[in-house]
């Protein structure tokens, strides 16, 4: 995705958005309602991320103000892509002006394919980015593989971030922030102002032989006795001993 010519944000004034959307948007649920992978996929274009790539959508340095609405983004082929949609900027620089920002995903299906999966379904780098009302699932390693996967991941960027009213499944961390040590030493790359509300975190029961359900509030979710508090109507389904959530 290029930086649109002559439409930069300045002095807090936000330009119009470039929007990728379904032609059948009027047939999808209204904004604020989570889409369904069975009934709503019929009204979405399907976009395939190529094998081994960083996503169907990737970003130029400093890209901003794109919206993705009513899209079905998935894997293609026999080798899983690194991500399905990525806001990771090419230069990997510590300069905050290079980060993707004001990038918004709404009412999308973003998923790997059983046995293929993806490393990070949404690579959520940058700031002022959001994913809402969407389904993100089959973030799994290659069949027989050992590497971990995330539904939403950000390893560099300052925030704020909004993750609201999604259903998400991944074999390791469902939502992940942090990790890139060289970048975390830079203040503009330390994630903050992260809002995670009204989401349904789950793993299909067939991924493990144990199944437990936790509602909003306080729940112990791993063998080490870690206590995680979920608010705003969040639900964690199928967290098992020894698993990361």
Tab-separated table of C-alpha atoms in Angstrom:
chain	number	residue	atom	x	y	z
A	1	UNK	CA	0.000	0.000	0.000
A	2	UNK	CA	1.532	3.352	-1.022
A	3	UNK	CA	1.261	6.659	0.801
A	4	UNK	CA	-1.495	8.470	-1.152
A	5	UNK	CA	-0.137	11.569	-2.846
A	6	UNK	CA	-1.025	14.946	-1.365
A	7	UNK	CA	-3.151	13.610	1.466
A	8	UNK	CA	-0.852	13.547	4.494
A	9	UNK	CA	-2.131	14.092	8.014
A	10	UNK	CA	-0.955	17.354	9.564
A	11	UNK	CA	-1.834	19.360	12.663
A	12	UNK	CA	-4.314	16.714	13.785
A	13	UNK	CA	-6.460	17.087	10.670
A	14	UNK	CA	-7.304	13.667	9.263
A	15	UNK	CA	-7.743	13.324	5.527
A	16	UNK	CA	-10.239	11.062	3.825
A	17	UNK	CA	-9.606	7.334	4.017
A	18	UNK	CA	-8.711	5.008	1.179
A	19	UNK	CA	-11.159	2.115	1.579
A	20	UNK	CA	-11.043	-1.479	0.362
A	21	UNK	CA	-14.503	-2.950	0.859
A	22	UNK	CA	-16.968	-5.543	-0.315
A	23	UNK	CA	-19.270	-4.521	-3.117
A	24	UNK	CA	-21.984	-6.222	-1.054
A	25	UNK	CA	-21.325	-4.151	2.049
A	26	UNK	CA	-25.024	-3.393	2.449
A	27	UNK	CA	-25.660	-7.136	2.873
A	28	UNK	CA	-23.209	-7.445	5.784
A	29	UNK	CA	-24.094	-6.684	9.410
A	30	UNK	CA	-23.991	-3.028	10.408
A	31	UNK	CA	-20.830	-1.637	11.953
A	32	UNK	CA	-20.732	-2.682	15.602
A	33	UNK	CA	-21.899	-6.237	14.840
A	34	UNK	CA	-19.374	-9.039	14.463
A	35	UNK	CA	-19.424	-10.847	11.117
A	36	UNK	CA	-20.078	-14.584	10.801
A	37	UNK	CA	-17.667	-16.832	8.884
A	38	UNK	CA	-20.496	-18.927	7.449
A	39	UNK	CA	-23.286	-16.546	6.498
A	40	UNK	CA	-21.247	-13.426	5.712
A	41	UNK	CA	-18.388	-14.939	3.694
A	42	UNK	CA	-20.771	-15.235	0.735
A	43	UNK	CA	-20.896	-11.445	0.511
A	44	UNK	CA	-17.144	-10.862	0.753
A	45	UNK	CA	-14.418	-10.971	-1.890
A	46	UNK	CA	-11.764	-13.588	-1.059
A	47	UNK	CA	-8.167	-12.360	-1.167
A	48	UNK	CA	-5.304	-14.873	-1.046
A	49	UNK	CA	-1.940	-14.140	0.558
A	50	UNK	CA	0.820	-15.846	-1.424
A	51	UNK	CA	3.064	-18.510	0.095
A	52	UNK	CA	5.724	-17.181	2.454
A	53	UNK	CA	4.720	-13.523	2.058
A	54	UNK	CA	3.986	-10.862	4.683
A	55	UNK	CA	0.345	-10.634	3.701
A	56	UNK	CA	-2.046	-9.796	0.889
A	57	UNK	CA	-1.767	-6.179	2.044
A	58	UNK	CA	1.636	-4.797	3.047
A	59	UNK	CA	2.689	-1.194	3.651
A	60	UNK	CA	5.152	1.374	2.381
A	61	UNK	CA	7.002	3.495	4.946
A	62	UNK	CA	4.733	6.093	6.533
A	63	UNK	CA	1.500	4.778	5.043
A	64	UNK	CA	-1.710	5.865	6.758
A	65	UNK	CA	-5.476	6.161	6.590
A	66	UNK	CA	-6.612	2.942	4.985
A	67	UNK	CA	-9.763	1.026	5.872
A	68	UNK	CA	-10.482	-2.638	5.130
A	69	UNK	CA	-14.179	-3.492	5.385
A	70	UNK	CA	-15.981	-6.731	4.563
A	71	UNK	CA	-13.025	-8.690	3.159
A	72	UNK	CA	-12.240	-12.408	3.415
A	73	UNK	CA	-8.425	-12.653	3.590
A	74	UNK	CA	-6.876	-16.107	3.725
A	75	UNK	CA	-3.825	-18.227	2.858
A	76	UNK	CA	-3.100	-19.782	-0.504
A	77	UNK	CA	-0.981	-22.760	-1.486
A	78	UNK	CA	0.885	-25.234	0.674
A	79	UNK	CA	3.263	-22.985	2.671
A	80	UNK	CA	1.813	-20.605	5.247
A	81	UNK	CA	2.305	-16.837	4.785
A	82	UNK	CA	4.060	-14.898	7.556
A	83	UNK	CA	0.876	-12.857	7.940
A	84	UNK	CA	-2.381	-12.250	6.087
A	85	UNK	CA	-2.491	-8.486	6.482
A	86	UNK	CA	0.589	-6.588	7.641
A	87	UNK	CA	1.204	-3.023	8.782
A	88	UNK	CA	4.937	-3.754	9.104
A	89	UNK	CA	6.918	-1.023	7.369
A	90	UNK	CA	9.797	-2.017	5.062
A	91	UNK	CA	12.632	0.090	6.499
A	92	UNK	CA	12.205	-1.345	10.032
A	93	UNK	CA	13.417	2.074	11.189
A	94	UNK	CA	13.020	3.575	14.655
A	95	UNK	CA	11.726	6.794	13.084
A	96	UNK	CA	8.036	7.048	14.138
A	97	UNK	CA	7.168	8.824	10.873
A	98	UNK	CA	7.848	5.519	9.094
A	99	UNK	CA	5.163	3.654	11.027
A	100	UNK	CA	1.786	2.761	9.545
A	101	UNK	CA	-0.985	4.635	11.321
A	102	UNK	CA	-4.736	5.162	11.208
A	103	UNK	CA	-5.202	1.726	9.633
A	104	UNK	CA	-8.581	0.169	10.413
A	105	UNK	CA	-9.904	-3.358	9.856
A	106	UNK	CA	-13.670	-3.758	10.263
A	107	UNK	CA	-16.030	-6.684	9.658
A	108	UNK	CA	-13.432	-8.889	7.988
A	109	UNK	CA	-12.690	-12.620	7.987
A	110	UNK	CA	-8.938	-13.158	8.361
A	111	UNK	CA	-7.830	-16.770	8.604
A	112	UNK	CA	-5.379	-19.444	7.634
A	113	UNK	CA	-6.320	-22.824	6.217
A	114	UNK	CA	-6.400	-25.939	8.393
A	115	UNK	CA	-2.988	-27.596	8.162
A	116	UNK	CA	-1.406	-24.433	6.668
A	117	UNK	CA	-2.276	-21.567	9.008
A	118	UNK	CA	-0.235	-18.370	9.328
A	119	UNK	CA	2.352	-16.940	11.733
A	120	UNK	CA	0.468	-13.733	12.610
A	121	UNK	CA	-2.916	-13.287	10.990
A	122	UNK	CA	-2.782	-9.507	11.575
A	123	UNK	CA	0.653	-7.887	11.943
A	124	UNK	CA	-0.505	-4.845	13.837
A	125	UNK	CA	2.536	-2.514	13.851
A	126	UNK	CA	2.366	1.279	14.150
A	127	UNK	CA	-0.103	3.493	15.969
A	128	UNK	CA	-3.759	4.578	15.883
A	129	UNK	CA	-4.708	1.216	14.377
A	130	UNK	CA	-7.785	-0.908	15.022
A	131	UNK	CA	-9.431	-4.236	14.283
A	132	UNK	CA	-13.150	-4.491	15.077
A	133	UNK	CA	-16.213	-6.678	14.451
A	134	UNK	CA	-14.072	-9.336	12.747
A	135	UNK	CA	-13.304	-13.068	12.866
A	136	UNK	CA	-9.600	-14.023	13.028
A	137	UNK	CA	-8.911	-17.752	13.181
A	138	UNK	CA	-6.770	-20.699	12.036
A	139	UNK	CA	-3.633	-18.858	13.145
A	140	UNK	CA	-1.785	-22.154	13.454
A	141	UNK	CA	1.633	-23.636	12.614
A	142	UNK	CA	2.126	-25.797	9.574
A	143	UNK	CA	0.819	-29.280	10.265
A	144	UNK	CA	3.495	-31.022	12.305
A	145	UNK	CA	5.421	-27.764	12.866
A	146	UNK	CA	6.509	-26.301	16.187
A	147	UNK	CA	6.555	-22.517	15.687
A	148	UNK	CA	3.938	-20.403	17.427
A	149	UNK	CA	1.209	-18.258	15.880
A	150	UNK	CA	-0.820	-15.202	16.900
A	151	UNK	CA	-4.168	-13.791	15.788
A	152	UNK	CA	-3.028	-10.169	16.337
A	153	UNK	CA	0.632	-9.267	16.870
A	154	UNK	CA	2.580	-6.038	17.286
A	155	UNK	CA	6.331	-6.115	17.900
A	156	UNK	CA	6.983	-2.422	17.313
A	157	UNK	CA	4.848	0.704	17.493
A	158	UNK	CA	3.559	3.107	20.103
A	159	UNK	CA	-0.214	2.746	19.973
A	160	UNK	CA	-2.958	3.544	20.662
A	161	UNK	CA	-4.543	0.308	19.490
A	162	UNK	CA	-8.180	-0.793	19.524
A	163	UNK	CA	-9.180	-4.484	19.428
A	164	UNK	CA	-12.942	-4.636	19.897
A	165	UNK	CA	-15.752	-7.148	19.332
A	166	UNK	CA	-13.742	-9.794	17.501
A	167	UNK	CA	-13.670	-13.588	17.684
A	168	UNK	CA	-10.045	-14.769	17.603
A	169	UNK	CA	-8.228	-18.103	17.749
A	170	UNK	CA	-4.504	-18.872	17.678
A	171	UNK	CA	-2.318	-21.711	18.890
A	172	UNK	CA	-0.029	-19.496	21.002
A	173	UNK	CA	-0.718	-15.888	22.076
A	174	UNK	CA	-4.049	-14.763	20.681
A	175	UNK	CA	-3.103	-11.084	21.164
A	176	UNK	CA	0.613	-10.285	21.430
A	177	UNK	CA	2.489	-7.007	22.016
A	178	UNK	CA	6.241	-6.572	22.490
A	179	UNK	CA	9.311	-8.759	21.864
A	180	UNK	CA	11.531	-6.831	19.410
A	181	UNK	CA	14.233	-5.809	21.916
A	182	UNK	CA	16.185	-3.382	19.672
A	183	UNK	CA	13.000	-1.417	19.086
A	184	UNK	CA	11.634	-1.548	22.624
A	185	UNK	CA	14.563	0.612	23.742
A	186	UNK	CA	13.027	3.433	21.678
A	187	UNK	CA	10.164	5.249	23.416
A	188	UNK	CA	8.101	5.550	20.237
A	189	UNK	CA	8.187	1.753	19.858
A	190	UNK	CA	6.901	0.851	23.322
A	191	UNK	CA	3.222	-0.101	22.880
A	192	UNK	CA	0.722	1.683	25.113
A	193	UNK	CA	-2.948	2.714	25.196
A	194	UNK	CA	-4.098	-0.751	24.149
A	195	UNK	CA	-7.869	-1.243	24.381
A	196	UNK	CA	-9.141	-4.832	24.194
A	197	UNK	CA	-12.902	-5.119	24.740
A	198	UNK	CA	-15.892	-7.388	23.947
A	199	UNK	CA	-13.757	-10.066	22.290
A	200	UNK	CA	-14.236	-13.825	22.202
A	201	UNK	CA	-10.886	-15.630	22.577
A	202	UNK	CA	-11.048	-19.335	21.840
A	203	UNK	CA	-9.302	-22.439	20.634
A	204	UNK	CA	-11.197	-25.261	18.949
A	205	UNK	CA	-11.489	-28.141	21.407
A	206	UNK	CA	-9.875	-30.540	18.952
A	207	UNK	CA	-6.583	-28.611	19.344
A	208	UNK	CA	-6.254	-30.147	22.815
A	209	UNK	CA	-7.858	-32.861	24.907
A	210	UNK	CA	-8.747	-30.411	27.734
A	211	UNK	CA	-11.478	-27.804	27.494
A	212	UNK	CA	-12.476	-25.099	29.981
A	213	UNK	CA	-14.492	-21.896	29.652
A	214	UNK	CA	-13.844	-18.621	31.492
A	215	UNK	CA	-16.168	-15.624	31.520
A	216	UNK	CA	-15.296	-11.952	31.970
A	217	UNK	CA	-13.642	-11.359	35.329
A	218	UNK	CA	-10.669	-13.217	36.787
A	219	UNK	CA	-9.545	-16.598	35.527
A	220	UNK	CA	-6.502	-18.830	35.981
A	221	UNK	CA	-5.553	-19.884	32.486
A	222	UNK	CA	-2.269	-21.777	32.627
A	223	UNK	CA	-0.323	-24.299	34.672
A	224	UNK	CA	1.762	-21.578	36.328
A	225	UNK	CA	-1.281	-20.072	38.002
A	226	UNK	CA	-1.191	-16.856	35.979
A	227	UNK	CA	-4.227	-14.686	36.667
A	228	UNK	CA	-5.592	-12.673	33.759
A	229	UNK	CA	-8.410	-10.157	34.164
A	230	UNK	CA	-10.712	-9.624	31.206
A	231	UNK	CA	-13.201	-6.779	31.133
A	232	UNK	CA	-15.754	-5.322	28.787
A	233	UNK	CA	-17.541	-8.592	28.042
A	234	UNK	CA	-14.462	-10.615	27.063
A	235	UNK	CA	-14.712	-14.415	27.115
A	236	UNK	CA	-11.857	-16.943	26.992
A	237	UNK	CA	-12.958	-20.368	25.769
A	238	UNK	CA	-10.844	-23.543	25.743
A	239	UNK	CA	-7.768	-22.509	27.704
A	240	UNK	CA	-5.869	-25.531	28.954
A	241	UNK	CA	-3.076	-26.295	31.375
A	242	UNK	CA	0.324	-25.407	29.935
A	243	UNK	CA	-1.135	-23.305	27.123
A	244	UNK	CA	-0.555	-19.597	26.434
A	245	UNK	CA	-3.616	-17.398	26.089
